[in-house]
Amino acid sequence: VARQIEMSGMDEVRIRSALTCESKRGVCALCYGRDLARGKMVTIGEAIGIIAAQSIGEPGTQLTMRTFHIGGTASRFVEQSYVQAKHQGKIKFQAL
């Protein structure tokens, strides 16, 4: 889509977003976009805040569960959570 916009020669493109929606109550369906579960436009009255919270929270929950599963008492390997230098000093990185 971005390439098509660039090749069209347009100077400006209007983008709808939940952050810039001018709806008086909530976010309109056009600014919210597609319901990713169904592949269609979101229906009026959909609990988009809950959907957003779940989509943010679920990966974090899975990561936490995986961490406990890997690093639990049944694990044979102990992972070190930090590295401590044997000598004092400073490190300066150049041209990263």
XYZ file of C-alpha atoms in Angstrom, residues 21-77:
57
model
C -11.026 10.297 15.763
C -13.441 13.233 16.004
C -16.388 11.140 17.212
C -18.220 12.702 20.132
C -18.543 9.362 21.946
C -15.818 6.756 21.657
C -14.120 5.805 18.402
C -16.014 5.434 15.131
C -15.785 2.191 13.139
C -13.905 3.860 10.266
C -11.157 5.165 12.550
C -10.878 1.874 14.467
C -10.732 -0.273 11.347
C -11.085 -4.015 10.949
C -11.966 -6.510 13.624
C -8.882 -8.720 13.339
C -10.764 -11.787 14.605
C -13.363 -11.613 11.812
C -11.542 -9.658 9.104
C -14.471 -7.228 8.755
C -15.135 -3.706 9.973
C -15.710 -3.553 13.716
C -19.367 -3.473 14.727
C -20.905 -0.531 16.557
C -20.839 -1.106 20.301
C -17.845 -3.456 20.195
C -15.742 -3.303 23.374
C -12.588 -2.147 21.597
C -10.867 -1.116 24.828
C -11.155 -4.648 26.188
C -9.914 -6.110 22.902
C -6.918 -3.756 22.968
C -6.147 -4.589 26.601
C -6.300 -8.318 25.893
C -4.070 -8.030 22.839
C -1.492 -6.168 24.917
C -1.805 -8.308 28.051
C -1.950 -11.791 26.515
C 1.618 -11.889 25.111
C 2.960 -10.609 28.429
C 1.090 -13.315 30.304
C 2.386 -15.996 27.944
C 5.941 -14.693 28.325
C 5.648 -14.755 32.118
C 4.294 -18.296 32.085
C 7.077 -19.426 29.734
C 9.692 -17.807 31.982
C 8.377 -19.621 35.052
C 8.159 -22.881 33.117
C 11.745 -22.641 31.860
C 13.252 -21.188 35.017
C 11.259 -23.103 37.607
C 12.515 -25.557 40.208
C 12.367 -28.400 37.695
C 14.929 -26.699 35.468
C 18.467 -28.070 35.494
C 19.995 -24.862 34.216
